[in-house]
CSV table of C-alpha atoms and ligand atoms in Angstrom, one decimal:
chain,number,residue,atom,x,y,z
Z,1,MET,CA,-7.2,-2.2,23.3
Z,2,ILE,CA,-5.0,-3.0,20.3
Z,3,LYS,CA,-1.5,-1.6,20.8
Z,4,VAL,CA,-0.2,0.0,17.6
Z,5,LEU,CA,3.1,1.4,16.4
Z,6,VAL,CA,3.1,3.6,13.3
Z,7,ALA,CA,6.3,3.6,11.1
Z,8,GLY,CA,6.7,6.6,8.9
Z,9,PHE,CA,4.5,8.7,11.2
Z,10,LYS,CA,5.7,12.0,9.8
Z,11,GLY,CA,4.8,11.3,6.2
Z,12,ARG,CA,1.5,12.1,4.4
Z,13,MET,CA,0.0,8.7,5.2
Z,14,GLY,CA,1.8,8.3,8.5
Z,15,THR,CA,0.3,11.5,9.8
Z,16,THR,CA,-3.3,10.7,8.8
Z,17,THR,CA,-2.8,7.2,10.2
Z,18,THR,CA,-1.4,8.4,13.5
Z,19,ASN,CA,-4.4,10.8,13.9
Z,20,MET,CA,-6.8,8.0,13.1
Z,21,ILE,CA,-5.2,5.6,15.7
Z,22,LEU,CA,-5.3,8.4,18.4
Z,23,GLU,CA,-9.0,9.0,17.7
Z,24,ASN,CA,-10.2,5.4,17.6
Z,25,PRO,CA,-11.1,4.1,21.1
Z,26,LEU,CA,-10.2,0.6,20.1
Z,27,PHE,CA,-6.6,1.4,19.5
Z,28,GLU,CA,-3.7,2.6,21.7
Z,29,LEU,CA,-0.7,4.3,20.0
Z,30,VAL,CA,2.3,2.9,21.9
Z,31,GLY,CA,5.1,4.1,19.6
Z,32,VAL,CA,6.0,5.9,16.4
Z,33,TYR,CA,9.0,5.5,14.2
Z,34,SER,CA,10.7,7.7,11.6
Z,35,THR,CA,14.4,7.6,10.8
Z,36,SER,CA,14.5,11.4,10.5
Z,37,ALA,CA,12.7,12.1,13.8
Z,38,THR,CA,14.7,14.1,16.4
Z,39,GLU,CA,12.0,14.1,19.2
Z,40,LYS,CA,12.0,11.6,22.0
Z,41,ASN,CA,8.3,11.8,22.6
Z,42,ILE,CA,5.4,12.7,20.3
Z,43,ASN,CA,4.3,15.4,22.8
Z,44,GLU,CA,7.3,17.5,21.6
Z,45,ILE,CA,5.2,18.1,18.5
Z,46,ALA,CA,2.7,21.0,19.0
Z,47,GLU,CA,-0.3,19.1,17.6
Z,48,TYR,CA,0.3,16.1,20.0
Z,49,LYS,CA,1.3,18.0,23.2
Z,50,SER,CA,-1.3,16.2,25.3
Z,51,GLU,CA,-0.1,12.7,24.2
Z,52,ASN,CA,2.6,10.5,25.7
Z,53,VAL,CA,4.0,8.3,23.0
Z,54,PRO,CA,7.7,7.4,22.6
Z,55,VAL,CA,9.4,8.3,19.2
Z,56,PHE,CA,12.0,6.0,17.7
Z,57,ASN,CA,14.5,6.8,14.9
Z,58,GLU,CA,16.4,3.5,14.8
Z,59,LEU,CA,14.9,0.0,14.4
Z,60,GLU,CA,17.2,-1.6,16.9
Z,61,LYS,CA,16.2,1.0,19.6
Z,62,ILE,CA,12.5,0.1,19.4
Z,63,ASN,CA,12.0,-1.4,22.9
Z,64,ILE,CA,8.2,-1.4,23.2
Z,65,LYS,CA,5.8,-4.1,22.3
Z,66,ALA,CA,2.9,-3.4,20.0
Z,67,ASP,CA,0.3,-5.8,18.7
Z,68,VAL,CA,0.3,-4.2,15.2
Z,69,TRP,CA,3.1,-2.5,13.2
Z,70,ILE,CA,1.6,-0.1,10.6
Z,71,ASP,CA,4.0,0.8,7.8
Z,72,PHE,CA,3.7,3.8,5.6
Z,73,THR,CA,7.4,4.4,4.9
Z,74,ILE,CA,9.4,4.2,1.6
Z,75,PRO,CA,10.0,1.3,-0.8
Z,76,GLY,CA,13.7,1.1,0.2
Z,77,ALA,CA,12.9,0.5,3.9
Z,78,VAL,CA,9.7,-1.5,4.1
Z,79,PHE,CA,11.2,-5.0,3.7
Z,80,GLU,CA,13.7,-4.5,6.6
Z,81,ASN,CA,10.9,-2.9,8.7
Z,82,VAL,CA,8.5,-5.7,8.2
Z,83,LYS,CA,11.2,-8.4,8.9
Z,84,PHE,CA,11.9,-6.5,12.2
Z,85,ALA,CA,8.2,-6.3,13.1
Z,86,ILE,CA,7.7,-10.0,12.5
Z,87,SER,CA,10.8,-10.9,14.5
Z,88,LYS,CA,9.3,-9.0,17.5
Z,89,HIS,CA,5.9,-10.7,17.0
Z,90,MET,CA,4.1,-7.5,15.9
Z,91,SER,CA,1.5,-8.1,13.1
Z,92,PRO,CA,2.5,-6.0,10.1
Z,93,VAL,CA,-0.2,-3.9,8.4
Z,94,VAL,CA,1.6,-2.5,5.4
Z,95,GLY,CA,0.6,0.1,2.8
Z,96,THR,CA,4.1,0.9,1.7
Z,97,THR,CA,4.7,-0.1,-1.9
Z,98,GLY,CA,7.8,-1.7,-3.5
Z,99,LEU,CA,7.9,-5.2,-2.0
Z,100,THR,CA,9.1,-7.7,-4.6
Z,101,GLU,CA,7.7,-11.2,-5.2
Z,102,ASP,CA,10.9,-12.5,-3.5
Z,103,ASN,CA,10.3,-10.2,-0.5
Z,104,LEU,CA,6.7,-11.4,-0.2
Z,105,THR,CA,7.7,-15.0,-0.3
Z,106,GLU,CA,10.3,-14.5,2.5
Z,107,LEU,CA,7.9,-12.5,4.6
Z,108,LYS,CA,5.2,-15.1,4.3
Z,109,LYS,CA,7.6,-17.8,5.4
Z,110,LEU,CA,8.7,-15.7,8.4
Z,111,SER,CA,5.0,-15.0,9.4
Z,112,LYS,CA,4.2,-18.7,9.1
Z,113,LEU,CA,7.1,-19.6,11.4
Z,114,GLU,CA,5.9,-17.1,13.9
Z,115,LYS,CA,2.2,-18.1,13.4
Z,116,LEU,CA,1.6,-14.3,13.0
Z,117,GLY,CA,-1.1,-12.6,11.0
Z,118,GLY,CA,-0.2,-9.7,8.7
Z,119,LEU,CA,-1.5,-7.8,5.8
Z,120,ILE,CA,0.2,-6.2,2.8
Z,121,ALA,CA,-2.4,-4.0,1.0
Z,122,PRO,CA,-1.5,-2.3,-2.3
Z,123,ASN,CA,-4.4,0.0,-1.6
Z,124,PHE,CA,-6.6,0.4,1.5
Z,125,GLY,CA,-9.3,2.3,-0.3
Z,126,ILE,CA,-12.6,0.4,-0.9
Z,127,SER,CA,-13.0,2.1,-4.3
Z,128,ALA,CA,-9.6,0.8,-5.4
Z,129,VAL,CA,-10.2,-2.7,-4.0
Z,130,LEU,CA,-13.5,-2.8,-6.0
Z,131,LEU,CA,-11.9,-1.4,-9.1
Z,132,MET,CA,-9.3,-4.2,-9.0
Z,133,GLN,CA,-12.0,-6.9,-8.6
Z,134,PHE,CA,-14.2,-5.4,-11.4
Z,135,ALA,CA,-11.1,-5.1,-13.7
Z,136,GLN,CA,-10.2,-8.7,-13.1
Z,137,GLN,CA,-13.8,-9.8,-13.9
Z,138,THR,CA,-14.0,-7.7,-17.0
Z,139,ALA,CA,-10.6,-8.9,-18.4
Z,140,LYS,CA,-12.2,-12.4,-18.8
Z,141,TYR,CA,-14.4,-10.9,-21.5
Z,142,LEU,CA,-12.4,-7.9,-22.7
Z,143,PRO,CA,-8.8,-9.0,-22.7
Z,144,ASP,CA,-7.4,-5.8,-24.3
Z,145,VAL,CA,-6.6,-3.4,-21.5
Z,146,GLU,CA,-4.5,-0.4,-20.6
Z,147,ILE,CA,-4.0,1.1,-17.2
Z,148,ILE,CA,-3.6,4.7,-16.4
Z,149,GLU,CA,-2.6,5.6,-12.8
Z,150,MET,CA,-2.5,9.3,-11.7
Z,151,HIS,CA,-0.8,10.4,-8.5
Z,152,HIS,CA,0.6,13.5,-6.7
Z,153,ASP,CA,4.0,14.6,-7.9
Z,154,LYS,CA,5.8,13.6,-4.6
Z,155,LYS,CA,5.3,9.9,-5.2
Z,156,LEU,CA,8.6,7.9,-5.3
Z,157,ASP,CA,7.6,4.8,-7.3
Z,158,ALA,CA,6.1,4.2,-10.7
Z,159,PRO,CA,4.0,2.5,-11.6
Z,160,SER,CA,1.9,2.6,-8.5
Z,161,GLY,CA,1.5,-0.5,-6.4
Z,162,THR,CA,-2.2,-0.5,-7.1
Z,163,ALA,CA,-1.6,-0.4,-10.9
Z,164,LEU,CA,0.9,-3.2,-10.7
Z,165,ASN,CA,-1.5,-5.3,-8.6
Z,166,THR,CA,-4.3,-4.6,-11.0
Z,167,ALA,CA,-2.2,-5.9,-13.9
Z,168,LYS,CA,-1.2,-9.0,-11.9
Z,169,LEU,CA,-4.8,-9.8,-11.1
Z,170,ILE,CA,-5.8,-9.4,-14.8
Z,171,ALA,CA,-2.8,-11.5,-15.8
Z,172,LYS,CA,-4.3,-14.4,-13.7
Z,173,VAL,CA,-7.4,-14.6,-15.8
Z,174,ARG,CA,-6.2,-13.8,-19.4
Z,175,GLN,CA,-3.5,-15.3,-21.7
Z,176,PRO,CA,-0.5,-12.9,-22.2
Z,177,LYS,CA,-1.1,-11.1,-25.5
Z,178,VAL,CA,0.6,-8.4,-27.5
Z,179,GLN,CA,-1.7,-5.4,-27.8
Z,180,GLY,CA,-1.8,-2.7,-30.4
Z,181,ASN,CA,-0.2,-3.0,-33.8
Z,182,PRO,CA,2.5,-5.7,-33.9
Z,183,ASN,CA,4.5,-3.3,-36.1
Z,184,GLU,CA,4.1,-0.3,-33.9
Z,185,ARG,CA,7.2,1.8,-33.2
Z,186,GLU,CA,7.8,4.4,-30.5
Z,187,THR,CA,9.1,7.6,-32.2
Z,188,LEU,CA,9.5,9.0,-28.6
Z,189,PRO,CA,10.8,6.3,-26.2
Z,190,GLY,CA,8.2,5.5,-23.4
Z,191,ALA,CA,5.3,6.7,-25.5
Z,192,ARG,CA,3.4,3.4,-25.0
Z,193,GLY,CA,4.1,3.2,-21.3
Z,194,ALA,CA,5.5,0.4,-19.2
Z,195,GLU,CA,4.7,-3.2,-20.2
Z,196,PHE,CA,3.4,-6.0,-18.0
Z,197,GLU,CA,2.5,-9.3,-19.7
Z,198,GLY,CA,1.4,-7.4,-22.8
Z,199,MET,CA,-0.6,-4.7,-20.8
Z,200,ARG,CA,0.5,-1.1,-20.9
Z,201,ILE,CA,0.7,0.9,-17.7
Z,202,HIS,CA,0.9,4.7,-17.9
Z,203,SER,CA,1.9,6.8,-14.9
Z,204,VAL,CA,0.8,10.4,-14.5
Z,205,ARG,CA,2.3,12.7,-11.8
Z,206,LEU,CA,0.8,16.0,-11.1
Z,207,PRO,CA,0.4,18.5,-8.2
Z,208,GLY,CA,-3.2,18.6,-6.9
Z,209,TYR,CA,-3.7,14.9,-7.5
Z,210,VAL,CA,-3.9,12.3,-4.6
Z,211,ALA,CA,-4.4,8.8,-6.0
Z,212,HIS,CA,-6.5,7.8,-9.1
Z,213,GLU,CA,-6.7,4.9,-11.5
Z,214,GLN,CA,-8.4,4.2,-14.7
Z,215,VAL,CA,-8.6,0.7,-16.4
Z,216,LEU,CA,-9.6,1.0,-20.0
Z,217,PHE,CA,-10.9,-2.1,-21.9
Z,218,GLY,CA,-11.5,-2.1,-25.6
Z,219,GLY,CA,-13.6,-4.6,-27.6
Z,220,ASN,CA,-15.2,-4.9,-31.0
Z,221,GLY,CA,-17.0,-1.5,-31.4
Z,222,GLU,CA,-17.2,-1.0,-27.7
Z,223,ALA,CA,-15.2,0.0,-24.6
Z,224,LEU,CA,-15.5,0.0,-20.9
Z,225,THR,CA,-13.6,2.3,-18.5
Z,226,ILE,CA,-13.4,1.7,-14.8
Z,227,ARG,CA,-12.2,4.5,-12.6
Z,228,GLN,CA,-11.6,5.2,-9.0
Z,229,ASP,CA,-10.4,8.3,-7.2
Z,230,SER,CA,-9.0,8.9,-3.8
Z,231,PHE,CA,-9.5,12.7,-3.3
Z,232,ASP,CA,-8.2,12.6,0.3
Z,233,ARG,CA,-6.0,10.3,2.3
Z,234,ILE,CA,-8.9,9.8,4.7
Z,235,SER,CA,-10.2,7.4,2.0
Z,236,PHE,CA,-7.6,4.8,3.1
Z,237,MET,CA,-8.4,5.0,6.9
Z,238,SER,CA,-11.4,2.7,7.2
Z,239,GLY,CA,-9.3,0.0,5.4
Z,240,VAL,CA,-6.4,0.5,7.8
Z,241,ALA,CA,-8.7,0.4,10.8
Z,242,VAL,CA,-10.4,-2.8,9.7
Z,243,ALA,CA,-6.9,-4.4,9.1
Z,244,VAL,CA,-5.7,-3.3,12.6
Z,245,GLU,CA,-8.9,-4.7,14.2
Z,246,LYS,CA,-8.9,-8.0,12.4
Z,247,ILE,CA,-5.3,-9.0,11.8
Z,248,GLY,CA,-4.9,-10.5,15.3
Z,249,THR,CA,-7.3,-13.3,14.4
Z,250,ARG,CA,-5.1,-14.5,11.5
Z,251,GLU,CA,-1.9,-16.6,11.5
Z,252,GLU,CA,-0.5,-15.8,8.1
Z,253,LEU,CA,0.6,-12.9,5.9
Z,254,LEU,CA,-2.2,-11.9,3.5
Z,255,VAL,CA,-1.9,-9.8,0.4
Z,256,GLY,CA,-4.9,-7.5,-0.4
Z,257,LEU,CA,-7.5,-5.9,1.9
Z,258,GLU,CA,-10.2,-8.0,0.3
Z,259,ASN,CA,-8.9,-10.9,2.4
Z,260,LEU,CA,-10.2,-9.2,5.5
Z,261,LEU,CA,-13.5,-7.6,4.3
E,301,LIG,N1,-1.7,1.0,0.5
E,301,LIG,C1,-2.2,2.2,0.4
E,301,LIG,O1,-3.5,2.3,0.5
E,301,LIG,C2,-1.4,3.4,0.3
E,301,LIG,C3,0.0,3.3,0.2
E,301,LIG,N2,0.8,4.4,0.1
E,301,LIG,C4,2.2,4.1,0.1
E,301,LIG,O2,2.7,4.4,1.4
E,301,LIG,C5,4.0,4.9,1.3
E,301,LIG,C6,4.2,6.2,2.0
E,301,LIG,O3,3.5,7.2,1.2
E,301,LIG,P1,3.5,8.7,1.7
E,301,LIG,O4,2.9,8.8,3.1
E,301,LIG,O5,2.8,9.5,0.6
E,301,LIG,O6,5.0,9.0,1.7
E,301,LIG,P2,5.8,10.1,2.5
E,301,LIG,O7,7.1,10.3,1.8
E,301,LIG,O8,5.0,11.3,2.8
E,301,LIG,O9,6.1,9.4,3.9
E,301,LIG,C7,7.1,8.4,4.1
E,301,LIG,C8,7.7,8.7,5.5
E,301,LIG,O10,8.5,7.6,5.9
E,301,LIG,C9,9.7,8.1,6.5
E,301,LIG,N3,10.8,7.2,6.4
E,301,LIG,C10,11.7,7.2,5.4
E,301,LIG,N4,12.5,6.1,5.6
E,301,LIG,C11,12.1,5.5,6.7
E,301,LIG,C12,12.5,4.4,7.4
E,301,LIG,N5,13.6,3.6,7.0
E,301,LIG,N6,11.8,4.0,8.5
E,301,LIG,C13,10.8,4.7,8.9
E,301,LIG,N7,10.3,5.8,8.3
E,301,LIG,C14,11.0,6.2,7.2
E,301,LIG,C15,9.9,9.5,5.8
E,301,LIG,O11,10.6,10.3,6.6
E,301,LIG,P3,11.7,11.4,5.9
E,301,LIG,O12,11.0,11.9,4.7
E,301,LIG,O13,11.9,12.4,6.9
E,301,LIG,O14,12.9,10.5,5.5
E,301,LIG,C16,8.5,10.0,5.6
E,301,LIG,O15,8.0,10.7,6.8
E,301,LIG,C17,4.4,4.9,-0.2
E,301,LIG,O16,5.0,3.7,-0.6
E,301,LIG,C18,3.0,4.9,-0.9
E,301,LIG,O17,3.0,4.4,-2.2
E,301,LIG,C19,0.2,5.6,0.1
E,301,LIG,C20,-1.1,5.8,0.2
E,301,LIG,C21,-2.0,4.7,0.3
E,302,LIG,O1,1.8,7.0,-3.1
E,302,LIG,C1,0.6,7.1,-3.0
E,302,LIG,O2,0.0,8.1,-2.7
E,302,LIG,C2,-0.2,5.8,-3.1
E,302,LIG,N1,0.4,4.7,-3.2
E,302,LIG,C3,-0.2,3.4,-3.3
E,302,LIG,C4,0.1,2.9,-4.7
E,302,LIG,O3,1.3,3.0,-5.1
E,302,LIG,O4,-0.7,2.2,-5.3
E,302,LIG,C5,-1.7,3.5,-3.1
E,302,LIG,C6,-2.4,4.7,-3.5
E,302,LIG,O5,-2.4,4.6,-4.9
E,302,LIG,C7,-1.7,5.9,-3.1
């Protein structure tokens, strides 16, 4: 069985992930972590009263060994968490957004030194992985593109990690270009959205939404819109399960679930 620790276990993704790990016969939940947790064992929480899993609320106090560290915490904590996991030879499987390019470079270096597999996935949903691939392919032929991402109103970061990754993948296959009228002027600041290498990214936050993205391409007299929707956080779980299962066979830190599919 693959031993798993879930960081951020009380959050929206952490709860869904904890339940998935407990239900999957290939996995064993050996620890959970949340800085705000007051319990010592997960069985103090009504829904887990038949389980026996230690709860940690400080990194330095984590004294168990897991094969895999799953991270669904917050942008401000993920870098330190993943460094800690790698230093303890636990393979990171990370969904938390907010890691910078410099963070990724350092984490890749540390993983290489440890000869440890790991995965950072901007999105674990197969529909989002496919959307990013289709968008990259489309941008070769239709380089004028705008991205609209739509999320629940509790989300901390904007734009979403998925939107940023979509823009990065598109930027790899097209020349940077200014879109829209070169003389355009925002009469209300922010009206044209955030800018990444000439692409505009718009972030919508609304209650009732989970995670959604549209990539809009415009050409001469034609347009193509690619859209994906995660209506439920269960949509991310098969991707997380694949990552937990396969990451032990790797010896480097990968970015993007497509590397394991
Ligand atoms: N890659 C993917 O497919 C997906 C990625 N995400 C990303 O995952 C992250 C989590 O999202 P979501 O579950 O909605 O967020 P939540 O705010 O619901 O959960 C975050 C959890 O992390 C806990 N936490 C805060 N600081 C720390 C810390 N230093 N160490 C451990 N735990 C900590 C919080 O506890 P408390 O609030 O008590 O401080 C909270 O329970 C976000 O970055 C989001 O963008 C989300 C969905 C899919
Ligand atoms: O915060 C979320 O909910 C999500 N975060 C990730 C992101 O920022 O792209 C993945 C997914 O969009 C859900």
